[in-house]
C-alpha atoms as a PDB file:
ATOM      1  CA  MET A   1    -104.066 126.686  64.665  1.00  0.00           C
ATOM      2  CA  ASN A   2    -102.493 127.495  68.045  1.00  0.00           C
ATOM      3  CA  ILE A   3    -101.737 124.706  70.512  1.00  0.00           C
ATOM      4  CA  PHE A   4    -100.770 125.361  74.128  1.00  0.00           C
ATOM      5  CA  LEU A   5     -99.085 122.595  76.122  1.00  0.00           C
ATOM      6  CA  ASP A   6     -99.289 121.717  79.800  1.00  0.00           C
ATOM      7  CA  SER A   7     -96.357 120.065  81.557  1.00  0.00           C
ATOM      8  CA  ASN A   8     -98.287 116.895  82.475  1.00  0.00           C
ATOM      9  CA  ILE A   9     -98.463 116.051  78.759  1.00  0.00           C
ATOM     10  CA  LEU A  10     -94.653 116.010  78.656  1.00  0.00           C
ATOM     11  CA  TYR A  11     -93.656 114.328  81.918  1.00  0.00           C
ATOM     12  CA  LYS A  12     -93.415 110.863  80.375  1.00  0.00           C
ATOM     13  CA  ASP A  13     -92.305 112.152  76.987  1.00  0.00           C
ATOM     14  CA  PRO A  14     -90.070 115.206  77.476  1.00  0.00           C
ATOM     15  CA  PHE A  15     -88.435 114.833  74.048  1.00  0.00           C
ATOM     16  CA  LEU A  16     -91.852 114.606  72.331  1.00  0.00           C
ATOM     17  CA  LYS A  17     -91.041 111.234  70.759  1.00  0.00           C
ATOM     18  CA  SER A  18     -94.413 109.480  71.111  1.00  0.00           C
ATOM     19  CA  ILE A  19     -96.427 109.058  67.926  1.00  0.00           C
ATOM     20  CA  HIS A  20     -98.855 111.943  68.402  1.00  0.00           C
ATOM     21  CA  ASN A  21     -96.369 114.293  70.076  1.00  0.00           C
ATOM     22  CA  ASP A  22     -93.925 113.667  67.255  1.00  0.00           C
ATOM     23  CA  ILE A  23     -96.636 114.529  64.732  1.00  0.00           C
ATOM     24  CA  LEU A  24     -97.309 117.773  66.615  1.00  0.00           C
ATOM     25  CA  VAL A  25     -93.654 118.748  66.364  1.00  0.00           C
ATOM     26  CA  ASN A  26     -93.473 117.838  62.676  1.00  0.00           C
ATOM     27  CA  LEU A  27     -96.587 119.882  61.936  1.00  0.00           C
ATOM     28  CA  ALA A  28     -95.001 122.815  63.761  1.00  0.00           C
ATOM     29  CA  TRP A  29     -91.799 122.443  61.718  1.00  0.00           C
ATOM     30  CA  LEU A  30     -93.924 122.575  58.564  1.00  0.00           C
ATOM     31  CA  GLY A  31     -95.765 125.671  59.791  1.00  0.00           C
ATOM     32  CA  GLU A  32     -99.152 123.927  59.787  1.00  0.00           C
ATOM     33  CA  ILE A  33     -99.653 124.653  63.498  1.00  0.00           C
ATOM     34  CA  LYS A  34     -98.037 126.791  66.189  1.00  0.00           C
ATOM     35  CA  LEU A  35     -96.938 125.270  69.489  1.00  0.00           C
ATOM     36  CA  TYR A  36     -96.700 127.255  72.716  1.00  0.00           C
ATOM     37  CA  MET A  37     -95.127 126.395  76.054  1.00  0.00           C
ATOM     38  CA  SER A  38     -95.360 128.442  79.212  1.00  0.00           C
ATOM     39  CA  GLU A  39     -92.130 129.337  80.959  1.00  0.00           C
ATOM     40  CA  VAL A  40     -93.553 127.513  83.979  1.00  0.00           C
ATOM     41  CA  VAL A  41     -94.221 124.405  81.897  1.00  0.00           C
ATOM     42  CA  TYR A  42     -90.689 124.478  80.525  1.00  0.00           C
ATOM     43  CA  GLU A  43     -89.123 124.764  83.988  1.00  0.00           C
ATOM     44  CA  GLU A  44     -91.365 122.000  85.328  1.00  0.00           C
ATOM     45  CA  VAL A  45     -90.487 119.626  82.503  1.00  0.00           C
ATOM     46  CA  ILE A  46     -86.756 120.151  83.074  1.00  0.00           C
ATOM     47  CA  ASN A  47     -87.037 119.751  86.860  1.00  0.00           C
ATOM     48  CA  ASN A  48     -89.279 116.702  86.606  1.00  0.00           C
ATOM     49  CA  TYR A  49     -86.891 115.083  84.127  1.00  0.00           C
ATOM     50  CA  LYS A  50     -83.989 115.605  86.506  1.00  0.00           C
ATOM     51  CA  LYS A  51     -86.049 114.235  89.397  1.00  0.00           C
ATOM     52  CA  GLN A  52     -87.026 111.114  87.438  1.00  0.00           C
ATOM     53  CA  LEU A  53     -83.434 110.439  86.430  1.00  0.00           C
ATOM     54  CA  ASN A  54     -82.179 110.844  89.995  1.00  0.00           C
ATOM     55  CA  GLU A  55     -84.811 108.391  91.234  1.00  0.00           C
ATOM     56  CA  ILE A  56     -83.916 105.858  88.537  1.00  0.00           C
ATOM     57  CA  TYR A  57     -80.180 106.154  89.174  1.00  0.00           C
ATOM     58  CA  HIS A  58     -80.790 105.825  92.906  1.00  0.00           C
ATOM     59  CA  SER A  59     -82.766 102.620  92.319  1.00  0.00           C
ATOM     60  CA  ILE A  60     -80.007 101.273  90.097  1.00  0.00           C
ATOM     61  CA  ASN A  61     -77.408 101.914  92.786  1.00  0.00           C
ATOM     62  CA  LEU A  62     -79.555 100.206  95.416  1.00  0.00           C
ATOM     63  CA  GLU A  63     -79.943  97.124  93.250  1.00  0.00           C
ATOM     64  CA  HIS A  64     -76.237  97.174  92.510  1.00  0.00           C
ATOM     65  CA  ASN A  65     -75.459  97.127  96.215  1.00  0.00           C
ATOM     66  CA  LYS A  66     -77.715  94.082  96.582  1.00  0.00           C
ATOM     67  CA  ILE A  67     -75.745  92.300  93.872  1.00  0.00           C
ATOM     68  CA  LYS A  68     -72.449  93.050  95.626  1.00  0.00           C
ATOM     69  CA  THR A  69     -73.671  91.307  98.784  1.00  0.00           C
ATOM     70  CA  LEU A  70     -74.330  88.129  96.796  1.00  0.00           C
ATOM     71  CA  VAL A  71     -71.208  87.783  94.657  1.00  0.00           C
ATOM     72  CA  ALA A  72     -67.914  86.224  95.740  1.00  0.00           C
ATOM     73  CA  ASN A  73     -65.884  89.412  95.450  1.00  0.00           C
ATOM     74  CA  LYS A  74     -67.890  92.611  95.828  1.00  0.00           C
ATOM     75  CA  TYR A  75     -64.976  94.700  94.547  1.00  0.00           C
ATOM     76  CA  GLU A  76     -65.043  92.942  91.183  1.00  0.00           C
ATOM     77  CA  GLU A  77     -68.694  93.767  90.597  1.00  0.00           C
ATOM     78  CA  GLN A  78     -68.473  97.295  89.207  1.00  0.00           C
ATOM     79  CA  LEU A  79     -71.375  99.389  87.948  1.00  0.00           C
ATOM     80  CA  TYR A  80     -70.874 101.234  84.670  1.00  0.00           C
ATOM     81  CA  ILE A  81     -73.346 103.901  83.582  1.00  0.00           C
ATOM     82  CA  ASP A  82     -72.451 105.652  80.355  1.00  0.00           C
ATOM     83  CA  LYS A  83     -74.037 109.021  81.060  1.00  0.00           C
ATOM     84  CA  SER A  84     -74.685 111.075  84.148  1.00  0.00           C
ATOM     85  CA  VAL A  85     -77.906 112.858  85.088  1.00  0.00           C
ATOM     86  CA  GLU A  86     -76.272 116.132  84.127  1.00  0.00           C
ATOM     87  CA  VAL A  87     -75.446 114.890  80.626  1.00  0.00           C
ATOM     88  CA  HIS A  88     -79.041 113.766  80.044  1.00  0.00           C
ATOM     89  CA  CYS A  89     -80.409 117.061  81.367  1.00  0.00           C
ATOM     90  CA  ASN A  90     -78.086 119.036  79.118  1.00  0.00           C
ATOM     91  CA  ALA A  91     -79.391 117.037  76.164  1.00  0.00           C
ATOM     92  CA  LEU A  92     -82.960 117.993  77.090  1.00  0.00           C
ATOM     93  CA  LEU A  93     -81.981 121.652  77.487  1.00  0.00           C
ATOM     94  CA  SER A  94     -80.349 121.574  74.048  1.00  0.00           C
ATOM     95  CA  PHE A  95     -83.457 119.979  72.572  1.00  0.00           C
ATOM     96  CA  TYR A  96     -85.755 122.754  73.820  1.00  0.00           C
ATOM     97  CA  ASN A  97     -83.283 125.522  73.013  1.00  0.00           C
ATOM     98  CA  ASN A  98     -83.306 124.262  69.435  1.00  0.00           C
ATOM     99  CA  MET A  99     -87.123 124.171  69.411  1.00  0.00           C
ATOM    100  CA  PHE A 100     -87.286 127.738  70.754  1.00  0.00           C
ATOM    101  CA  PHE A 101     -84.576 129.025  68.403  1.00  0.00           C
ATOM    102  CA  HIS A 102     -86.436 127.768  65.319  1.00  0.00           C
ATOM    103  CA  ASN A 103     -89.849 128.831  66.656  1.00  0.00           C
ATOM    104  CA  VAL A 104     -91.055 125.244  66.513  1.00  0.00           C
ATOM    105  CA  ILE A 105     -92.178 125.866  70.087  1.00  0.00           C
ATOM    106  CA  ARG A 106     -92.813 129.425  71.246  1.00  0.00           C
ATOM    107  CA  LEU A 107     -91.955 130.168  74.866  1.00  0.00           C
ATOM    108  CA  VAL A 108     -94.681 132.124  76.675  1.00  0.00           C
ATOM    109  CA  ARG A 109     -93.259 134.114  79.564  1.00  0.00           C
ATOM    110  CA  TYR A 110     -95.393 135.113  82.516  1.00  0.00           C
ATOM    111  CA  SER A 111     -95.692 138.656  83.816  1.00  0.00           C
ATOM    112  CA  ASN A 112     -95.666 139.934  87.389  1.00  0.00           C
ATOM    113  CA  ASP A 113     -98.821 141.824  86.419  1.00  0.00           C
ATOM    114  CA  LEU A 114    -100.680 138.533  86.855  1.00  0.00           C
ATOM    115  CA  LEU A 115    -100.132 138.542  90.626  1.00  0.00           C
ATOM    116  CA  PRO A 116    -103.231 140.585  91.629  1.00  0.00           C
ATOM    117  CA  GLU A 117    -105.484 138.336  89.546  1.00  0.00           C
ATOM    118  CA  LEU A 118    -103.833 135.234  90.998  1.00  0.00           C
ATOM    119  CA  VAL A 119    -104.460 136.468  94.548  1.00  0.00           C
ATOM    120  CA  ASN A 120    -108.062 137.371  93.725  1.00  0.00           C
ATOM    121  CA  ARG A 121    -108.800 133.945  92.260  1.00  0.00           C
ATOM    122  CA  SER A 122    -107.080 132.207  95.122  1.00  0.00           C
ATOM    123  CA  ILE A 123    -109.329 133.983  97.623  1.00  0.00           C
ATOM    124  CA  LYS A 124    -112.502 133.314  95.640  1.00  0.00           C
ATOM    125  CA  ARG A 125    -111.435 129.745  94.731  1.00  0.00           C
ATOM    126  CA  GLU A 126    -112.139 130.408  91.072  1.00  0.00           C
ATOM    127  CA  LYS A 127    -110.765 127.975  88.501  1.00  0.00           C
ATOM    128  CA  PRO A 128    -108.137 126.816  88.077  1.00  0.00           C
ATOM    129  CA  PHE A 129    -107.898 127.290  91.863  1.00  0.00           C
ATOM    130  CA  SER A 130    -109.323 124.436  93.924  1.00  0.00           C
ATOM    131  CA  ASN A 131    -107.977 122.229  96.682  1.00  0.00           C
ATOM    132  CA  ASN A 132    -105.185 121.033  94.429  1.00  0.00           C
ATOM    133  CA  LYS A 133    -101.727 121.844  95.772  1.00  0.00           C
ATOM    134  CA  GLN A 134    -100.585 122.547  92.177  1.00  0.00           C
ATOM    135  CA  GLU A 135    -103.298 125.153  91.649  1.00  0.00           C
ATOM    136  CA  PHE A 136    -100.981 128.183  91.756  1.00  0.00           C
ATOM    137  CA  ARG A 137     -98.814 126.946  88.901  1.00  0.00           C
ATOM    138  CA  ASP A 138    -101.959 125.953  86.973  1.00  0.00           C
ATOM    139  CA  ALA A 139    -103.292 129.481  87.346  1.00  0.00           C
ATOM    140  CA  ILE A 140    -100.021 131.046  86.168  1.00  0.00           C
ATOM    141  CA  ILE A 141     -99.939 128.769  83.127  1.00  0.00           C
ATOM    142  CA  TRP A 142    -103.573 129.422  82.228  1.00  0.00           C
ATOM    143  CA  LEU A 143    -103.516 133.195  82.690  1.00  0.00           C
ATOM    144  CA  SER A 144    -100.218 133.567  80.824  1.00  0.00           C
ATOM    145  CA  TYR A 145    -101.683 131.603  77.901  1.00  0.00           C
ATOM    146  CA  VAL A 146    -104.893 133.650  77.903  1.00  0.00           C
ATOM    147  CA  SER A 147    -102.964 136.913  78.117  1.00  0.00           C
ATOM    148  CA  TYR A 148    -100.644 135.899  75.273  1.00  0.00           C
ATOM    149  CA  ALA A 149    -103.550 134.827  73.060  1.00  0.00           C
ATOM    150  CA  LYS A 150    -105.392 138.118  73.605  1.00  0.00           C
ATOM    151  CA  GLU A 151    -102.318 140.283  73.078  1.00  0.00           C
ATOM    152  CA  ASN A 152    -101.518 138.512  69.808  1.00  0.00           C
ATOM    153  CA  LEU A 153    -105.157 138.244  68.635  1.00  0.00           C
ATOM    154  CA  LEU A 154    -104.894 134.475  68.330  1.00  0.00           C
ATOM    155  CA  GLU A 155    -107.840 132.398  67.178  1.00  0.00           C
ATOM    156  CA  GLU A 156    -108.368 128.629  67.205  1.00  0.00           C
ATOM    157  CA  CYS A 157    -106.569 128.126  70.516  1.00  0.00           C
ATOM    158  CA  HIS A 158    -106.271 124.606  71.929  1.00  0.00           C
ATOM    159  CA  LEU A 159    -105.050 123.661  75.406  1.00  0.00           C
ATOM    160  CA  ILE A 160    -103.740 120.121  75.840  1.00  0.00           C
ATOM    161  CA  THR A 161    -103.647 119.023  79.482  1.00  0.00           C
ATOM    162  CA  ASN A 162    -104.671 115.886  81.338  1.00  0.00           C
ATOM    163  CA  ASN A 163    -105.470 117.954  84.437  1.00  0.00           C
ATOM    164  CA  LYS A 164    -109.219 117.343  84.239  1.00  0.00           C
ATOM    165  CA  HIS A 165    -109.821 118.381  87.840  1.00  0.00           C
ATOM    166  CA  ASP A 166    -108.817 122.014  87.443  1.00  0.00           C
ATOM    167  CA  PHE A 167    -109.537 122.718  83.777  1.00  0.00           C
ATOM    168  CA  GLN A 168    -112.449 120.520  82.737  1.00  0.00           C
ATOM    169  CA  GLY A 169    -116.145 121.054  83.357  1.00  0.00           C
ATOM    170  CA  ASP A 170    -118.794 118.379  83.862  1.00  0.00           C
ATOM    171  CA  ASN A 171    -119.488 118.251  80.111  1.00  0.00           C
ATOM    172  CA  GLY A 172    -115.866 117.418  79.295  1.00  0.00           C
ATOM    173  CA  GLU A 173    -115.215 120.855  77.839  1.00  0.00           C
ATOM    174  CA  LEU A 174    -113.295 123.784  79.287  1.00  0.00           C
ATOM    175  CA  HIS A 175    -114.672 124.764  82.709  1.00  0.00           C
ATOM    176  CA  ASP A 176    -117.222 127.601  82.634  1.00  0.00           C
ATOM    177  CA  ASP A 177    -115.040 129.773  84.904  1.00  0.00           C
ATOM    178  CA  LEU A 178    -112.235 129.511  82.353  1.00  0.00           C
ATOM    179  CA  LYS A 179    -114.511 130.137  79.375  1.00  0.00           C
ATOM    180  CA  LYS A 180    -115.124 133.581  80.846  1.00  0.00           C
ATOM    181  CA  ASP A 181    -111.418 134.284  80.339  1.00  0.00           C
ATOM    182  CA  ALA A 182    -111.229 133.107  76.754  1.00  0.00           C
ATOM    183  CA  GLU A 183    -113.943 131.497  74.668  1.00  0.00           C
ATOM    184  CA  THR A 184    -111.434 130.838  71.890  1.00  0.00           C
ATOM    185  CA  PHE A 185    -109.798 127.993  73.855  1.00  0.00           C
ATOM    186  CA  LYS A 186    -110.787 124.345  73.484  1.00  0.00           C
ATOM    187  CA  LEU A 187    -109.667 121.639  75.897  1.00  0.00           C
ATOM    188  CA  TYR A 188    -108.091 118.244  75.167  1.00  0.00           C
ATOM    189  CA  ASN A 189    -106.847 115.593  77.576  1.00  0.00           C
ATOM    190  CA  SER A 190    -104.136 114.248  75.262  1.00  0.00           C
ATOM    191  CA  THR A 191    -102.522 114.831  71.901  1.00  0.00           C
ATOM    192  CA  LYS A 192    -104.259 111.677  70.698  1.00  0.00           C
ATOM    193  CA  GLN A 193    -107.656 113.187  71.543  1.00  0.00           C
ATOM    194  CA  PHE A 194    -106.614 116.437  69.893  1.00  0.00           C
ATOM    195  CA  PHE A 195    -105.991 114.688  66.571  1.00  0.00           C
ATOM    196  CA  SER A 196    -109.134 112.574  66.804  1.00  0.00           C
ATOM    197  CA  LEU A 197    -111.289 115.704  67.228  1.00  0.00           C
ATOM    198  CA  ASN A 198    -109.574 117.846  64.592  1.00  0.00           C
ATOM    199  CA  LYS A 199    -110.377 116.072  61.354  1.00  0.00           C
ATOM    200  CA  LYS A 200    -108.716 118.626  59.105  1.00  0.00           C
ATOM    201  CA  LEU A 201    -105.349 117.629  60.550  1.00  0.00           C
ATOM    202  CA  ILE A 202    -105.904 113.953  59.780  1.00  0.00           C
ATOM    203  CA  THR A 203    -105.073 114.453  56.100  1.00  0.00           C
ATOM    204  CA  ILE A 204    -101.936 116.372  57.040  1.00  0.00           C
ATOM    205  CA  GLN A 205    -101.085 113.671  59.574  1.00  0.00           C
ATOM    206  CA  LYS A 206    -101.432 110.936  56.945  1.00  0.00           C
ATOM    207  CA  SER A 207     -99.344 112.946  54.513  1.00  0.00           C
ATOM    208  CA  MET A 208     -96.646 113.342  57.145  1.00  0.00           C
ATOM    209  CA  GLU A 209     -96.661 109.628  57.897  1.00  0.00           C
ATOM    210  CA  LEU A 210     -96.276 108.923  54.189  1.00  0.00           C
ATOM    211  CA  GLN A 211     -93.568 111.575  53.909  1.00  0.00           C
ATOM    212  CA  ASN A 212     -91.648 110.010  56.790  1.00  0.00           C
ATOM    213  CA  TRP A 213     -92.037 106.579  55.209  1.00  0.00           C
ATOM    214  CA  ILE A 214     -90.782 107.909  51.861  1.00  0.00           C
ATOM    215  CA  GLN A 215     -87.707 109.371  53.549  1.00  0.00           C
ATOM    216  CA  ASP A 216     -87.054 106.258  55.639  1.00  0.00           C
ATOM    217  CA  GLU A 217     -87.299 104.076  52.537  1.00  0.00           C
ATOM    218  CA  ASN A 218     -85.345 106.537  50.375  1.00  0.00           C
ATOM    219  CA  LEU A 219     -88.148 105.805  47.947  1.00  0.00           C
ATOM    220  CA  THR A 220     -87.066 108.024  45.058  1.00  0.00           C
ATOM    221  CA  GLU A 221     -83.791 106.078  44.876  1.00  0.00           C
ATOM    222  CA  ARG A 222     -85.368 102.619  45.190  1.00  0.00           C
ATOM    223  CA  TYR A 223     -85.422 101.944  41.469  1.00  0.00           C
ATOM    224  CA  ASP A 224     -85.354  98.196  42.065  1.00  0.00           C
ATOM    225  CA  MET A 225     -88.582  98.308  44.072  1.00  0.00           C
ATOM    226  CA  LEU A 226     -90.295 100.614  41.580  1.00  0.00           C
ATOM    227  CA  GLN A 227     -89.285  98.379  38.682  1.00  0.00           C
ATOM    228  CA  ASP A 228     -90.562  95.301  40.528  1.00  0.00           C
ATOM    229  CA  LEU A 229     -93.886  97.037  41.179  1.00  0.00           C
ATOM    230  CA  ILE A 230     -94.322  97.917  37.507  1.00  0.00           C
ATOM    231  CA  GLU A 231     -93.226  94.479  36.294  1.00  0.00           C
ATOM    232  CA  GLU A 232     -95.542  92.654  38.687  1.00  0.00           C
ATOM    233  CA  ASN A 233     -98.602  94.832  38.162  1.00  0.00           C
ATOM    234  CA  ALA A 234     -98.406  96.727  34.870  1.00  0.00           C
ATOM    235  CA  LEU A 235     -96.004  94.926  32.544  1.00  0.00           C
ATOM    236  CA  ASN A 236     -98.688  93.734  30.095  1.00  0.00           C
ATOM    237  CA  SER A 237    -100.190  97.203  29.903  1.00  0.00           C
ATOM    238  CA  LEU A 238     -96.749  98.707  29.366  1.00  0.00           C
ATOM    239  CA  PHE A 239     -95.888  96.181  26.635  1.00  0.00           C
ATOM    240  CA  ASN A 240     -99.210  96.678  24.820  1.00  0.00           C
ATOM    241  CA  SER A 241     -98.880 100.467  24.883  1.00  0.00           C
ATOM    242  CA  CYS A 242     -95.368 100.309  23.439  1.00  0.00           C
ATOM    243  CA  SER A 243     -96.447  97.796  20.790  1.00  0.00           C
ATOM    244  CA  MET A 244     -99.354 100.006  19.707  1.00  0.00           C
ATOM    245  CA  PHE A 245     -97.000 102.973  19.532  1.00  0.00           C
ATOM    246  CA  LEU A 246     -94.644 101.085  17.173  1.00  0.00           C
ATOM    247  CA  GLU A 247     -97.488 100.122  14.822  1.00  0.00           C
ATOM    248  CA  ARG A 248     -97.252 103.567  13.237  1.00  0.00           C
ATOM    249  CA  TYR A 249     -93.741 102.762  11.998  1.00  0.00           C
ATOM    250  CA  THR A 250     -92.370 100.413   9.325  1.00  0.00           C
ATOM    251  CA  SER A 251     -89.245  98.305   9.515  1.00  0.00           C
ATOM    252  CA  LYS A 252     -87.576 100.846   7.198  1.00  0.00           C
ATOM    253  CA  ASP A 253     -88.348 103.590   9.731  1.00  0.00           C
ATOM    254  CA  LEU A 254     -87.051 101.573  12.636  1.00  0.00           C
ATOM    255  CA  PHE A 255     -83.976  99.933  11.151  1.00  0.00           C
ATOM    256  CA  SER A 256     -83.205 101.948   7.992  1.00  0.00           C
ATOM    257  CA  ASP A 257     -83.724  98.849   5.841  1.00  0.00           C
ATOM    258  CA  ASP A 258     -83.918  98.956   2.071  1.00  0.00           C
ATOM    259  CA  LYS A 259     -87.284  97.269   2.065  1.00  0.00           C
ATOM    260  CA  GLU A 260     -90.256  97.114   4.322  1.00  0.00           C
ATOM    261  CA  GLU A 261     -90.710  93.935   6.301  1.00  0.00           C
ATOM    262  CA  PRO A 262     -93.461  92.987   8.724  1.00  0.00           C
ATOM    263  CA  PHE A 263     -92.438  92.765  12.355  1.00  0.00           C
ATOM    264  CA  GLU A 264     -93.876  91.720  15.683  1.00  0.00           C
ATOM    265  CA  THR A 265     -93.018  92.932  19.159  1.00  0.00           C
ATOM    266  CA  THR A 266     -92.099  89.959  21.326  1.00  0.00           C
ATOM    267  CA  ASP A 267     -90.740  91.149  24.649  1.00  0.00           C
ATOM    268  CA  ILE A 268     -89.901  94.147  26.808  1.00  0.00           C
ATOM    269  CA  THR A 269     -86.998  94.755  29.189  1.00  0.00           C
ATOM    270  CA  PHE A 270     -86.148  97.692  31.422  1.00  0.00           C
ATOM    271  CA  ASP A 271     -83.134  99.891  30.936  1.00  0.00           C
ATOM    272  CA  THR A 272     -83.372 102.738  33.460  1.00  0.00           C
ATOM    273  CA  ILE A 273     -85.922 104.401  35.737  1.00  0.00           C
ATOM    274  CA  GLU A 274     -85.683 108.032  36.774  1.00  0.00           C
ATOM    275  CA  VAL A 275     -87.988 109.648  39.349  1.00  0.00           C
ATOM    276  CA  THR A 276     -88.572 113.322  38.575  1.00  0.00           C
ATOM    277  CA  ASN A 277     -90.961 114.220  41.412  1.00  0.00           C
ATOM    278  CA  TYR A 278     -93.728 112.917  43.632  1.00  0.00           C
ATOM    279  CA  ASP A 279     -96.865 114.209  45.334  1.00  0.00           C
ATOM    280  CA  ILE A 280     -98.877 112.960  48.293  1.00  0.00           C
ATOM    281  CA  ILE A 281    -102.646 112.984  47.803  1.00  0.00           C
ATOM    282  CA  ASP A 282    -104.728 111.459  50.598  1.00  0.00           C
ATOM    283  CA  ASP A 283    -103.317 107.936  51.085  1.00  0.00           C
ATOM    284  CA  SER A 284    -101.512 107.838  47.735  1.00  0.00           C
ATOM    285  CA  ILE A 285     -97.954 108.604  46.698  1.00  0.00           C
ATOM    286  CA  ILE A 286     -98.063 109.831  43.099  1.00  0.00           C
ATOM    287  CA  ILE A 287     -94.645 109.227  41.538  1.00  0.00           C
ATOM    288  CA  ASN A 288     -93.756 110.864  38.221  1.00  0.00           C
ATOM    289  CA  GLY A 289     -90.747 109.753  36.248  1.00  0.00           C
ATOM    290  CA  VAL A 290     -89.177 108.562  33.013  1.00  0.00           C
ATOM    291  CA  LEU A 291     -88.643 104.987  31.856  1.00  0.00           C
ATOM    292  CA  SER A 292     -86.247 103.850  29.159  1.00  0.00           C
ATOM    293  CA  LEU A 293     -87.097 100.440  27.727  1.00  0.00           C
ATOM    294  CA  PHE A 294     -85.975  97.914  25.167  1.00  0.00           C
ATOM    295  CA  ILE A 295     -88.674  96.469  22.915  1.00  0.00           C
ATOM    296  CA  HIS A 296     -87.590  93.247  21.241  1.00  0.00           C
ATOM    297  CA  ILE A 297     -88.837  92.614  17.717  1.00  0.00           C
ATOM    298  CA  ASP A 298     -88.988  89.681  15.293  1.00  0.00           C
ATOM    299  CA  LEU A 299     -88.603  90.561  11.585  1.00  0.00           C
ATOM    300  CA  TYR A 300     -90.162  88.572   8.731  1.00  0.00           C
ATOM    301  CA  GLU A 301     -90.041  88.586   4.934  1.00  0.00           C
ATOM    302  CA  PHE A 302     -92.969  88.489   2.518  1.00  0.00           C
ATOM    303  CA  GLU A 303     -93.523  85.355   0.454  1.00  0.00           C
ATOM    304  CA  SER A 304     -94.148  87.650  -2.482  1.00  0.00           C
ATOM    305  CA  TYR A 305     -94.657  91.318  -3.001  1.00  0.00           C
ATOM    306  CA  PHE A 306     -98.358  90.789  -3.621  1.00  0.00           C
ATOM    307  CA  LEU A 307     -99.066  88.417  -0.765  1.00  0.00           C
ATOM    308  CA  ASN A 308     -99.070  90.349   2.437  1.00  0.00           C
ATOM    309  CA  GLU A 309     -98.205  87.339   4.567  1.00  0.00           C
ATOM    310  CA  PRO A 310     -94.965  86.663   6.394  1.00  0.00           C
ATOM    311  CA  LYS A 311     -93.256  83.448   5.509  1.00  0.00           C
ATOM    312  CA  THR A 312     -89.999  83.130   7.340  1.00  0.00           C
ATOM    313  CA  LEU A 313     -88.281  84.773  10.269  1.00  0.00           C
ATOM    314  CA  THR A 314     -85.395  86.820   8.953  1.00  0.00           C
ATOM    315  CA  GLY A 315     -83.980  88.359  12.088  1.00  0.00           C
ATOM    316  CA  HIS A 316     -84.410  90.148  15.342  1.00  0.00           C
ATOM    317  CA  GLY A 317     -84.183  93.738  16.389  1.00  0.00           C
ATOM    318  CA  THR A 318     -84.301  95.921  19.458  1.00  0.00           C
ATOM    319  CA  ILE A 319     -85.837  99.367  19.739  1.00  0.00           C
ATOM    320  CA  LYS A 320     -85.105 101.654  22.664  1.00  0.00           C
ATOM    321  CA  LEU A 321     -88.044 103.723  23.854  1.00  0.00           C
ATOM    322  CA  LYS A 322     -88.480 106.454  26.406  1.00  0.00           C
ATOM    323  CA  THR A 323     -91.757 107.206  28.141  1.00  0.00           C
ATOM    324  CA  SER A 324     -93.040 109.360  30.957  1.00  0.00           C
ATOM    325  CA  PHE A 325     -94.957 107.486  33.636  1.00  0.00           C
ATOM    326  CA  THR A 326     -97.124 108.086  36.668  1.00  0.00           C
ATOM    327  CA  LEU A 327     -97.149 105.441  39.391  1.00  0.00           C
ATOM    328  CA  ASP A 328     -99.704 105.524  42.206  1.00  0.00           C
ATOM    329  CA  ILE A 329     -98.679 103.537  45.286  1.00  0.00           C
ATOM    330  CA  GLY A 330     -99.520 103.436  48.971  1.00  0.00           C
ATOM    331  CA  LYS A 331     -97.444 102.936  52.091  1.00  0.00           C
ATOM    332  CA  GLY A 332     -95.672  99.592  52.109  1.00  0.00           C
ATOM    333  CA  TYR A 333     -95.331  99.593  48.304  1.00  0.00           C
ATOM    334  CA  LYS A 334     -99.025  98.895  47.760  1.00  0.00           C
ATOM    335  CA  PHE A 335     -99.706  99.196  44.021  1.00  0.00           C
ATOM    336  CA  ASN A 336    -102.719 101.321  43.051  1.00  0.00           C
ATOM    337  CA  ASN A 337    -102.364 102.405  39.424  1.00  0.00           C
ATOM    338  CA  PHE A 338     -99.983 103.073  36.542  1.00  0.00           C
ATOM    339  CA  ASP A 339    -100.182 105.407  33.514  1.00  0.00           C
ATOM    340  CA  LEU A 340     -97.947 106.136  30.517  1.00  0.00           C
ATOM    341  CA  ASP A 341     -97.529 109.290  28.472  1.00  0.00           C
ATOM    342  CA  ASP A 342     -95.321 110.649  25.657  1.00  0.00           C
ATOM    343  CA  ILE A 343     -93.683 107.494  24.304  1.00  0.00           C
ATOM    344  CA  SER A 344     -90.791 108.254  21.967  1.00  0.00           C
ATOM    345  CA  ILE A 345     -87.973 106.415  20.202  1.00  0.00           C
ATOM    346  CA  ILE A 346     -84.428 106.931  21.437  1.00  0.00           C
ATOM    347  CA  SER A 347     -82.152 106.978  18.418  1.00  0.00           C
END
């Protein structure tokens, strides 16, 4: 899936930090989509960022001057700004250079060969030319994207721009004049709309959100939380499974006693939890791991050899078990399910 960006999508979010823009970048890092940015778009984003910062800093200085007229000593009221416009702009340049270097965003350069077509469309007022003063840059961006897509035989091309006037037809889709250039392109007014209309990315989006949550929580190291989840939601099931497993053994097997004595499992406590791997399926995080447990046992003696009834408690014992487990949880530590497999005794 190939996604082409217009500069107006990035004016308020040049570092692509908003929810849906961030998802776009993450999908590109994972190789699920390919992002493209025209050289014109890149230059516009940088210039607009610098312009916005200059305007903000100018406003700050004006307000600071107003403060100085009100205070007792205007020379004591100093303005401290940690970073200059140049420092911020360099940070943005570094951000995009990193994106380009790793092919997270592919820079689409425009060719001088586009000039005759630009002049022709300007004369005929064909889209994206109109009465918009930005029409020339719109035409360069559009034709460079179309040319790149054709040269590289790209399919499933998506243009994200909120410039409805020059790119959108009456039906909300790509304008008919532009469809003549490339029928493979679909139009979206925002990254939010793009995700809402591309259902196959929703699953990937959810998986990414879960993946980010897992990393933020350091989930595979949160043994305390995993133990709490199991204790609160599956402790009885865990205890019963371990008890049934031990029914195949005698006290002689478990404790190397000289005689067989009846026993009962009474309690269970955790020793360690180890997470071996996890998978994300739809809204679920499937955690696989190994539990080591202590099963506490009461031992009894027979009243007689022939009467198979316990009479008195003779002692206590502890058996250490190991078992593989699968824990199904959702975001926010929502418990879904728990399974055990391969219970064994640790000698």
